Short mmCIF file of C-alpha atoms and ligand atoms in Angstrom, two decimals:
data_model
loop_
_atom_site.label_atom_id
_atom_site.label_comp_id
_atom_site.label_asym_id
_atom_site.label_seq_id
_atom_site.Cartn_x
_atom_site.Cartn_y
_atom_site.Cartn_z
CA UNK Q 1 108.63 95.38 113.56
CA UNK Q 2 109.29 99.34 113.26
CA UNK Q 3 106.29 101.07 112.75
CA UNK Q 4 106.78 103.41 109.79
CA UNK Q 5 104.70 106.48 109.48
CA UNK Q 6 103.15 107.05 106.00
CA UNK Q 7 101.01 109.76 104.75
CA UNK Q 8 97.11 108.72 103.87
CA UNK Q 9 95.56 111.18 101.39
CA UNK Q 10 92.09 109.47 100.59
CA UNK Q 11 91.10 111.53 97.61
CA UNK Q 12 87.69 112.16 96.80
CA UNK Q 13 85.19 110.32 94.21
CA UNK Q 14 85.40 106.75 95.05
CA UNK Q 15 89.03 107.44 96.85
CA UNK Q 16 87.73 107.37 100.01
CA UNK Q 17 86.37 104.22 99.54
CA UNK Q 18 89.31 102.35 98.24
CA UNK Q 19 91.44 103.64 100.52
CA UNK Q 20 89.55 102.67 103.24
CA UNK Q 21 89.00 99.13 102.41
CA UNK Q 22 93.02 98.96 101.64
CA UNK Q 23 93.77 100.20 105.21
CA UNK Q 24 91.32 97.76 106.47
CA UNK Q 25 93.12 94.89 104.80
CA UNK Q 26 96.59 96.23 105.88
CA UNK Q 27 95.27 96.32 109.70
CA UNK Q 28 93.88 92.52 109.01
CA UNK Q 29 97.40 91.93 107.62
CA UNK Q 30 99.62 93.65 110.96
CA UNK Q 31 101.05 95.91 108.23
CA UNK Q 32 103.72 98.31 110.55
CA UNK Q 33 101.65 101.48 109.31
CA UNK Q 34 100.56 104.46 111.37
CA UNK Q 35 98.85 106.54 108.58
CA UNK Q 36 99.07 110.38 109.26
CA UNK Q 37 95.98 111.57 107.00
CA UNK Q 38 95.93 114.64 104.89
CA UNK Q 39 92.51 115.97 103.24
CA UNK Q 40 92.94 117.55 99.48
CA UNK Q 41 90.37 117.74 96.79
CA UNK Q 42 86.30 117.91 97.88
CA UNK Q 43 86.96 117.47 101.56
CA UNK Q 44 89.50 120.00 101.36
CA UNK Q 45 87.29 122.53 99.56
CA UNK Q 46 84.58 122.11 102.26
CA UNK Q 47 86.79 122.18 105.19
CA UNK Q 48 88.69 125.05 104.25
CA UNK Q 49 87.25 126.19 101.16
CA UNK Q 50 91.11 125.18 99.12
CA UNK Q 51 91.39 121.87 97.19
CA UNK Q 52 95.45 122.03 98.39
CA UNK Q 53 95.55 124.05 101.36
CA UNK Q 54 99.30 125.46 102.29
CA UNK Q 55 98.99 123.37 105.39
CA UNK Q 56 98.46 119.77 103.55
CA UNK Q 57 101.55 120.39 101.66
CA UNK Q 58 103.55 120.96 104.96
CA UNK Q 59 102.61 117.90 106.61
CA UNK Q 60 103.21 115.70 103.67
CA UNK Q 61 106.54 117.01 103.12
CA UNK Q 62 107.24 115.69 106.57
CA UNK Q 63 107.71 111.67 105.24
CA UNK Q 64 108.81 110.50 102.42
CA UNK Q 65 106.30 107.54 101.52
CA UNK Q 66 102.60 109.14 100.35
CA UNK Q 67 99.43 106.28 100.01
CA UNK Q 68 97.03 108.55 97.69
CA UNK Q 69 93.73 107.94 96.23
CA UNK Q 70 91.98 109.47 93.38
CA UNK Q 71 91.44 112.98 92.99
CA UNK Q 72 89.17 114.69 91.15
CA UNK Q 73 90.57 117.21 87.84
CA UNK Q 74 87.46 119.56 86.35
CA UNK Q 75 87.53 119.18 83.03
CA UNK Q 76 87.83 121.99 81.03
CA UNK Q 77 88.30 124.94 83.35
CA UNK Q 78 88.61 125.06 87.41
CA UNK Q 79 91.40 124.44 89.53
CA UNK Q 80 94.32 122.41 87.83
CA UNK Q 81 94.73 118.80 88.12
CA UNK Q 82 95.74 118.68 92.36
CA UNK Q 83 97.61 115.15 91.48
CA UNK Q 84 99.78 117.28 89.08
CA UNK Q 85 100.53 119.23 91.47
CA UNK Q 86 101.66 117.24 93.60
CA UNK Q 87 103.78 115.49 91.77
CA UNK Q 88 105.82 118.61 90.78
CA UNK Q 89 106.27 119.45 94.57
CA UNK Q 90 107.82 116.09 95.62
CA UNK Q 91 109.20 116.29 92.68
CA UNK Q 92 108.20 112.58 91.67
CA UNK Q 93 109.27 112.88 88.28
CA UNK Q 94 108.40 108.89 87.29
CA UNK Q 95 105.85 107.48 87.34
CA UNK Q 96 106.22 103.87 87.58
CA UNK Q 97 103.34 101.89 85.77
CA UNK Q 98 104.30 97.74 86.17
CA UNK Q 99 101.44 96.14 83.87
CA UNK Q 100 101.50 92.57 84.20
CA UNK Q 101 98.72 90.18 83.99
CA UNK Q 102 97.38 88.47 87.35
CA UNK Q 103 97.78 85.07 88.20
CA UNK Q 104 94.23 84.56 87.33
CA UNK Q 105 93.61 82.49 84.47
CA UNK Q 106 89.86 82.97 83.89
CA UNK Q 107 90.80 86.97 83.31
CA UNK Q 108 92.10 85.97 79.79
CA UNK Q 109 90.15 83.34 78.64
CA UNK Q 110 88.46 85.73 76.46
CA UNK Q 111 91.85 87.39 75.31
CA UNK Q 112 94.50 84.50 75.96
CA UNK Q 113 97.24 87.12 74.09
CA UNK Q 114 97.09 89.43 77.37
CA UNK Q 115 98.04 86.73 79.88
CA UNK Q 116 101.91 86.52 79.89
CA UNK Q 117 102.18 90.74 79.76
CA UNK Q 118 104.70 91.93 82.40
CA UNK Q 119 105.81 95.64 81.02
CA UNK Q 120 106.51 98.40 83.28
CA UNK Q 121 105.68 101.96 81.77
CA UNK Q 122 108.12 104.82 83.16
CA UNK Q 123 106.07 107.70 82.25
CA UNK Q 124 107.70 111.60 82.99
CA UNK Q 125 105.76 113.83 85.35
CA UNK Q 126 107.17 116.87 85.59
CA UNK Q 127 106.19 118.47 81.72
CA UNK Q 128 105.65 117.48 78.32
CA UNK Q 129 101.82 118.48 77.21
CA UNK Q 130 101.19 118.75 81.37
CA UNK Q 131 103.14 121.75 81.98
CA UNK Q 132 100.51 124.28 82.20
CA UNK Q 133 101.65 127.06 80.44
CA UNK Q 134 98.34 127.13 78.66
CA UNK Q 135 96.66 130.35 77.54
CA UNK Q 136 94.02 131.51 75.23
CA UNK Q 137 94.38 134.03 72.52
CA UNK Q 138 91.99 136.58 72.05
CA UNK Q 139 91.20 139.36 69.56
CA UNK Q 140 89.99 142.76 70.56
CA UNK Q 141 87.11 142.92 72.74
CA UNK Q 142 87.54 138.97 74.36
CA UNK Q 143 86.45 136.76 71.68
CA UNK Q 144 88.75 133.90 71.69
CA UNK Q 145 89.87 132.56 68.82
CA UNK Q 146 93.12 130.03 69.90
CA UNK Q 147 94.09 128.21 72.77
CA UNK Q 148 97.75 127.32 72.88
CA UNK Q 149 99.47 124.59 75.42
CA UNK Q 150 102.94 124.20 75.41
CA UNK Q 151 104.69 121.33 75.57
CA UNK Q 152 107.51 121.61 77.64
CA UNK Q 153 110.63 119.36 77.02
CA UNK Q 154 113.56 119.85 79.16
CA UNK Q 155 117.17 118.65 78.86
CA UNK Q 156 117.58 118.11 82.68
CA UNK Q 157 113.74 116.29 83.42
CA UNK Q 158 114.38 113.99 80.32
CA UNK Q 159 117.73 113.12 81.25
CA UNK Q 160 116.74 112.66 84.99
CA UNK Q 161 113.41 110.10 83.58
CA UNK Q 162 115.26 108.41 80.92
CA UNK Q 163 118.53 107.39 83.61
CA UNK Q 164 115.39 106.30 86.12
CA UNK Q 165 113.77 103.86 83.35
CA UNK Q 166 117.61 102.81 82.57
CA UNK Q 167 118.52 102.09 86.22
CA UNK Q 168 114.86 100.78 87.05
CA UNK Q 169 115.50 98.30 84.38
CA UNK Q 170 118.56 97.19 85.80
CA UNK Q 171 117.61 96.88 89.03
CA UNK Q 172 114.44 94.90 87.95
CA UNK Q 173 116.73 92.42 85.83
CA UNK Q 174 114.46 94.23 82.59
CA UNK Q 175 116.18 93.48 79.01
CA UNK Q 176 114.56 95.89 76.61
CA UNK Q 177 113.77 99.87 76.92
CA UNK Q 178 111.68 101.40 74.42
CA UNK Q 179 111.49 104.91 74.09
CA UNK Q 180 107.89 106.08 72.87
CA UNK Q 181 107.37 109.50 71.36
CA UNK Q 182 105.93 111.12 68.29
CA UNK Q 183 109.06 112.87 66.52
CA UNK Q 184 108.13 112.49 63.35
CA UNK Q 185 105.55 115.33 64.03
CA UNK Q 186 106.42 117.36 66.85
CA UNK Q 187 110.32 117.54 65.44
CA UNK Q 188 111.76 119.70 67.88
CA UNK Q 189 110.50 118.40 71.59
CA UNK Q 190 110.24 114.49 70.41
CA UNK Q 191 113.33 115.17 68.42
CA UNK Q 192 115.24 116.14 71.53
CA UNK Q 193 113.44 113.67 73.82
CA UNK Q 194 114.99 110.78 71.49
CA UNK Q 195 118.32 112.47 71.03
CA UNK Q 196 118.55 112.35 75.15
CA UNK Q 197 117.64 108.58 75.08
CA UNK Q 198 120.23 107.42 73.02
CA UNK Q 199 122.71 109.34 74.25
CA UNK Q 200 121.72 108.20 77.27
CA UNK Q 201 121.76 104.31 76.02
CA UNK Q 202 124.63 104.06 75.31
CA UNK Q 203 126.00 104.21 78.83
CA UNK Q 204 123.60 101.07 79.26
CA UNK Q 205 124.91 98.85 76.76
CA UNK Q 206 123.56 95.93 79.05
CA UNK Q 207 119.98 96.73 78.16
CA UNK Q 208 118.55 97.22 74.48
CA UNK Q 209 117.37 100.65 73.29
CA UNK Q 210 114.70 101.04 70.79
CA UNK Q 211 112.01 103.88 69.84
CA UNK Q 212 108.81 103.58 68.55
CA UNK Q 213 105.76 106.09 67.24
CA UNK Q 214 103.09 106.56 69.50
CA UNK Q 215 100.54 105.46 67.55
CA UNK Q 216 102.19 102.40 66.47
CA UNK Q 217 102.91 101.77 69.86
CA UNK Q 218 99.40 102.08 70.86
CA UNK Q 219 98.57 99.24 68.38
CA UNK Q 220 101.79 96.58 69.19
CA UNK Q 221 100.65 96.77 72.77
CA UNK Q 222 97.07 95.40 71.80
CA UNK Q 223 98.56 93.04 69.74
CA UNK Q 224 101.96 91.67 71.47
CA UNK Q 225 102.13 93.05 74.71
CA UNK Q 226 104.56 90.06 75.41
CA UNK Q 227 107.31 91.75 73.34
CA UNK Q 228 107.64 95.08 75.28
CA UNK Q 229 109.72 95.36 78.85
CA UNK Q 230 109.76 98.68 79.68
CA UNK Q 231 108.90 101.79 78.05
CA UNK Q 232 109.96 105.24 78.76
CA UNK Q 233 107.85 108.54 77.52
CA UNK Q 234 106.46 111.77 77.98
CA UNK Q 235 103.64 113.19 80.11
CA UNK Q 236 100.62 112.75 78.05
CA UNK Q 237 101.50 109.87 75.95
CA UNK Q 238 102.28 107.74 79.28
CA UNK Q 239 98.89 109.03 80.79
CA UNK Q 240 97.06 107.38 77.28
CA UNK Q 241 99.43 104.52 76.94
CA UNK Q 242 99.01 103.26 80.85
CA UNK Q 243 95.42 103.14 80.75
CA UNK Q 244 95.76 101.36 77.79
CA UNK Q 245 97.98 99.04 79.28
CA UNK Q 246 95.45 98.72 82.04
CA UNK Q 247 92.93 97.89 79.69
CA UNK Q 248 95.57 94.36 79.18
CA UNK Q 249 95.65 93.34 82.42
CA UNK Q 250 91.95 93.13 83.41
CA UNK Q 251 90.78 97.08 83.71
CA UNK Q 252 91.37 100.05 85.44
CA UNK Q 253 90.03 98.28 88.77
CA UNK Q 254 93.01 96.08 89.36
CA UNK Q 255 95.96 98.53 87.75
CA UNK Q 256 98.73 99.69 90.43
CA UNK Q 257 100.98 102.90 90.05
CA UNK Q 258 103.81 105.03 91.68
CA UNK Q 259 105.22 107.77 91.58
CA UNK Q 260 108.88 108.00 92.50
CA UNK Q 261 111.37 110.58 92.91
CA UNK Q 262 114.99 111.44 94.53
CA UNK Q 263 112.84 112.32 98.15
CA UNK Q 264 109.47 111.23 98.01
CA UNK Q 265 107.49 108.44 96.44
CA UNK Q 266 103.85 108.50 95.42
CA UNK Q 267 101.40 105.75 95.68
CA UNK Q 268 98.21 105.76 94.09
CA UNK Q 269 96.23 103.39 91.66
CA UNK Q 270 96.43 104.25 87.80
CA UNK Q 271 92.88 104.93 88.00
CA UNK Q 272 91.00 108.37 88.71
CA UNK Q 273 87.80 109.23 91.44
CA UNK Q 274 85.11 107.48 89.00
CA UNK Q 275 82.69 110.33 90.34
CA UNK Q 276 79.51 108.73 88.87
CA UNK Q 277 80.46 105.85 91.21
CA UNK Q 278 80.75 108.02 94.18
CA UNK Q 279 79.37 106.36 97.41
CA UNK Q 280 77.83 102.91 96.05
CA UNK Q 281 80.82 101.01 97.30
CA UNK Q 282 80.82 99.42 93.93
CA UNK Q 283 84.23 100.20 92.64
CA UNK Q 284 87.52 97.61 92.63
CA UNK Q 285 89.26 98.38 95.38
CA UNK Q 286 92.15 95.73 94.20
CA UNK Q 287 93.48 98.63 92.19
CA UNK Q 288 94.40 101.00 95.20
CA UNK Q 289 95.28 96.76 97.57
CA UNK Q 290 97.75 96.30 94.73
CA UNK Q 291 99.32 100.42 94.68
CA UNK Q 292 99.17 99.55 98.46
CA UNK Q 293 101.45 96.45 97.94
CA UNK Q 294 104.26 98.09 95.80
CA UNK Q 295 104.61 100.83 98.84
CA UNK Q 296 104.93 98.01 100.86
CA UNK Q 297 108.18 96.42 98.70
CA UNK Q 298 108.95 100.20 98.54
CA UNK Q 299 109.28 100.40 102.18
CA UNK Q 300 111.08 96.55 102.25
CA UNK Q 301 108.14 95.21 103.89
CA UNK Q 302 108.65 92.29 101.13
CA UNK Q 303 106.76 89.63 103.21
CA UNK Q 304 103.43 91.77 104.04
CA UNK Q 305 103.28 92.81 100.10
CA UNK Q 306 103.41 89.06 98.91
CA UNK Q 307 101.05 87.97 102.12
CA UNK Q 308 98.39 90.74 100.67
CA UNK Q 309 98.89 89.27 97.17
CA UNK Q 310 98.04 85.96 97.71
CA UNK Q 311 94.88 87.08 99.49
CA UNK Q 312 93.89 89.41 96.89
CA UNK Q 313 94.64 86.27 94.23
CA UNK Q 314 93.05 83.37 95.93
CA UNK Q 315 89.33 85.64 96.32
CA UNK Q 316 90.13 86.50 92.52
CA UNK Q 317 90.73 82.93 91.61
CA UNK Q 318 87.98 81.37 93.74
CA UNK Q 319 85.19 83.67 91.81
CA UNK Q 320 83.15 83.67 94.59
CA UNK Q 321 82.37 87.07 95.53
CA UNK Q 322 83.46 89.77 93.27
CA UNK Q 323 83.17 93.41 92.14
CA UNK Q 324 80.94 94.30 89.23
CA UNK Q 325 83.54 95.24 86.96
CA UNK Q 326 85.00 91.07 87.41
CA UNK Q 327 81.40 89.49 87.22
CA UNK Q 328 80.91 91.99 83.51
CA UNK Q 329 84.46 90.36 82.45
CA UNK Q 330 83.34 86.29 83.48
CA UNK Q 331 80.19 87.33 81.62
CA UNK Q 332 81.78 88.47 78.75
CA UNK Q 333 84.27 85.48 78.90
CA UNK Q 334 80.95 83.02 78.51
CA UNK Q 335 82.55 81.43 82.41
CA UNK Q 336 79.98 82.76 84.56
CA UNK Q 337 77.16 84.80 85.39
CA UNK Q 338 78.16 86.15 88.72
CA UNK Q 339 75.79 88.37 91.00
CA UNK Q 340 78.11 91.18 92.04
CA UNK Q 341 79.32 92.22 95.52
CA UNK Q 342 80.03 95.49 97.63
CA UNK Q 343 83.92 96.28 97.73
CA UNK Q 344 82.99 95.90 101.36
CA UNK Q 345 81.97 92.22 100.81
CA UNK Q 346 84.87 91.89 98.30
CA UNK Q 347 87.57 93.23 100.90
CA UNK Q 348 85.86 90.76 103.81
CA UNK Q 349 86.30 87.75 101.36
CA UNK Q 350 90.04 88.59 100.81
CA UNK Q 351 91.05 89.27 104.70
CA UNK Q 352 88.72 85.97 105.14
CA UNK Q 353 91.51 84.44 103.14
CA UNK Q 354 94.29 86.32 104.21
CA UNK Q 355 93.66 84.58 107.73
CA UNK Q 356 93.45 81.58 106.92
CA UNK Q 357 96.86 82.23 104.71
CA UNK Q 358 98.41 83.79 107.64
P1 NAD L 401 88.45 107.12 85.95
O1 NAD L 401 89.69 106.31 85.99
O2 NAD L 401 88.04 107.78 87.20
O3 NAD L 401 87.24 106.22 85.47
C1 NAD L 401 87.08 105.72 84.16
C2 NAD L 401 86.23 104.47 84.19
O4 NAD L 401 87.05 103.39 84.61
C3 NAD L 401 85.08 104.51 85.22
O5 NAD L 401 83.92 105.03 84.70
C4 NAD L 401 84.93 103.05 85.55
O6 NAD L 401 84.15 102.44 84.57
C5 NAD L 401 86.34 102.51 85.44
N1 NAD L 401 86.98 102.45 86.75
C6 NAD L 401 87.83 103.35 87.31
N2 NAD L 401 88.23 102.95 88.51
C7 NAD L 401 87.64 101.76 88.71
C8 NAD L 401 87.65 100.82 89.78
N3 NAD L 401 88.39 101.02 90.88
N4 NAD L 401 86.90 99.70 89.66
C9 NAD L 401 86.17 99.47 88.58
N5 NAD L 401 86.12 100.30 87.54
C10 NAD L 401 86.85 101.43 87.60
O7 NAD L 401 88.69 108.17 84.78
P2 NAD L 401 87.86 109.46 84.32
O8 NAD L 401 86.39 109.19 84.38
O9 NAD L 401 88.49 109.84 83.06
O10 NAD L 401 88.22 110.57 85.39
C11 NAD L 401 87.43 110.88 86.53
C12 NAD L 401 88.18 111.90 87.36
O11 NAD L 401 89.37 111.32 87.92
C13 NAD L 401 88.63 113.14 86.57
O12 NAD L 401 88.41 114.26 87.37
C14 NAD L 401 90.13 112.90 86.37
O13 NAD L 401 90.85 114.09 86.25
C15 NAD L 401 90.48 112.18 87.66
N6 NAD L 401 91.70 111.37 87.59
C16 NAD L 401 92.50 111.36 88.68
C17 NAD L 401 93.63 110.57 88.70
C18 NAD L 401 94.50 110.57 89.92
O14 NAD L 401 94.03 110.95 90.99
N7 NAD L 401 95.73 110.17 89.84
C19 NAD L 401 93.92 109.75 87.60
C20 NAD L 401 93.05 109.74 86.50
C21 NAD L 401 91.94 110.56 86.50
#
């Protein structure tokens, strides 16, 4: 097999951890990979006193697949968000969010409505609410008395999302697109968003266009996940929704993402660095195995992805040895009362099984 070279940024927070145990697996697994590793975030800033140095950015730009962890955004003030960043200078402008439940029965028991969801959210990356033209306003002397962000809608990056979701949904066989936004409110940028999607629906006449309200949205997908395929929206809104969507398949700890653009493509777990969890090896690494696996049907390394999977869901179905956040949901679910494991234990249980599967 062709050994394909892919950058590794581990992130910091629990990144490094999950990233670590996923390229363990993928070595257990003979995944092709030589990882070519790139420091940003709190290694970066210690090392060479930069959270994105000029350098990092040259070597990633050298290959076109990226596996990324978390990385850490201060709230409030500091540096901006590094995986925004990012995502503007590859120029991933979708971010591709498939939420669909696990074959793992005893993950619904509790919630039997969330096991049949399979919805995809294509979320836009490049503005909206995330553009950062942010400022505050001030009145003589520096008292502040406003802060202003504006949200940013373009012609040419809604077009360019809204084709993506359209195509993506072809592609992927996908029947229904929803378009999410809140243009009854904000009349002018979720006015022009919508405009764009049905303009650009009707080229699709295959796949069935719809719209929805945000907040209406928020509550359908809690209560009938089933009847949504894919939905297409805007920066902030996809950021909120996909967590929530998350929150349907069994948590933040086992929810994949990508980010995908005309060069480069993005791989990193919907999830962020968990910083209070920094260094206990507690986390679910199955999060950042299961990002890992959709780079690997990225790169057409079909069999490896679905060799991973079936590891990943016989340790899940076995409930054997599992991550905290797993035992809290079998507790919860009245099925068990499971001592937690390590990630480290966690990852050995699923390569125990991958052998045996291999
Ligand atoms: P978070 O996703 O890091 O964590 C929220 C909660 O989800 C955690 O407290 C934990 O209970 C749970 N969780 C997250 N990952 C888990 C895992 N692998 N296993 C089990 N449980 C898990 O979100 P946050 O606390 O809002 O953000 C922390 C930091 O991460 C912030 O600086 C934020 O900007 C950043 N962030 C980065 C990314 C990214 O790198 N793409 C994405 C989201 C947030």
């Amino acid at each position: 097999m062709v050994v394909q070279k892919v950058v590794l940024i581990p992130g910091d927070g629990i990144g490094p951890e999950v990233t670590s145990l996923t390229v363990k697996l993928f070595e257990a697994a003979d995944v092709p990979i030589e990882w070519v590793t790139v420091e940003l975030g709190e290694p970066a800033i210690k090392k060479y006193d930069d959270p994105f140095p000029e350098d990092a950015l040259k070597t990633i730009k050298k290959y076109p697949v990226i596996f990324k962890g978390p990385l850490t955004t201060p709230v409030g003030g500091g540096y901006r968000s590094l995986n925004v960043r990012l995502r503007k200078e590859l120029c991933t402008y979708a971010v591709v969010r498939p939420a669909k439940s696990l074959p793992v029965d005893w993950l619904y028991t509790d919630v039997p409505r969330y096991k049949n969801v399979d919805l995809v959210i294509v979320r836009e990356a490049t503005e909206g609410l995330y553009s950062g033209v942010e400022h505050f306003v001030k009145v003589e002397g520096e008292e502040v008395i406003a802060a202003e962000t504006i949200n940013v809608i373009t012609r040419r990056a809604s077009e360019r999302v809204i084709k993506f979701a359209f195509e993506y949904a072809r592609k992927n066989n996908r029947k229904k697109i929803t378009a999410v936004h809140k243009a009854n409110i904000m009349k002018t940028t979720g006015g022009l968003w919508l405009e764009i999607f049905y303009e650009i629906a009707k080229k699709y006449p295959d796949i069935e266009a719809e719209d929805r309200i945000v907040d209406n949205m928020a509550m359908q997908l809690v209560l009938k996940p089933q009847e949504y395929d894919v939905l297409v929206t805007t920066n902030l809104m996809g950021d909120i929704l996909s967590d929530l969507a998350s929150g349907l398949i069994g948590g933040l700890g086992v929810a994949p993402s990508s980010n995908i653009g005309d060069k480069y493509a993005i791989f990193e777990p919907v999830h962020g660095s968990a910083p209070k969890y920094t260094g206990q090896w507690k986390v679910n690494p199955t999060a950042q195995m299961l990002t890992g696996t959709l780079m690997l049907r990225y790169m057409g390394l079909n069999e490896k992805a679905e060799l991973i999977e079936k590891a990943i869901f016989k340790t899940l179905n076995e409930k054997k040895k599992l991550t905290y956040d797993m035992c809290r949901t079998l507790r919860y679910a009245g099925i068990a009362d499971l001592e937690p494991v390590s990630n480290k234990e966690y990852t050995e249980e699923i390569i125990k099984n991958l052998k045996e599967l291999m």
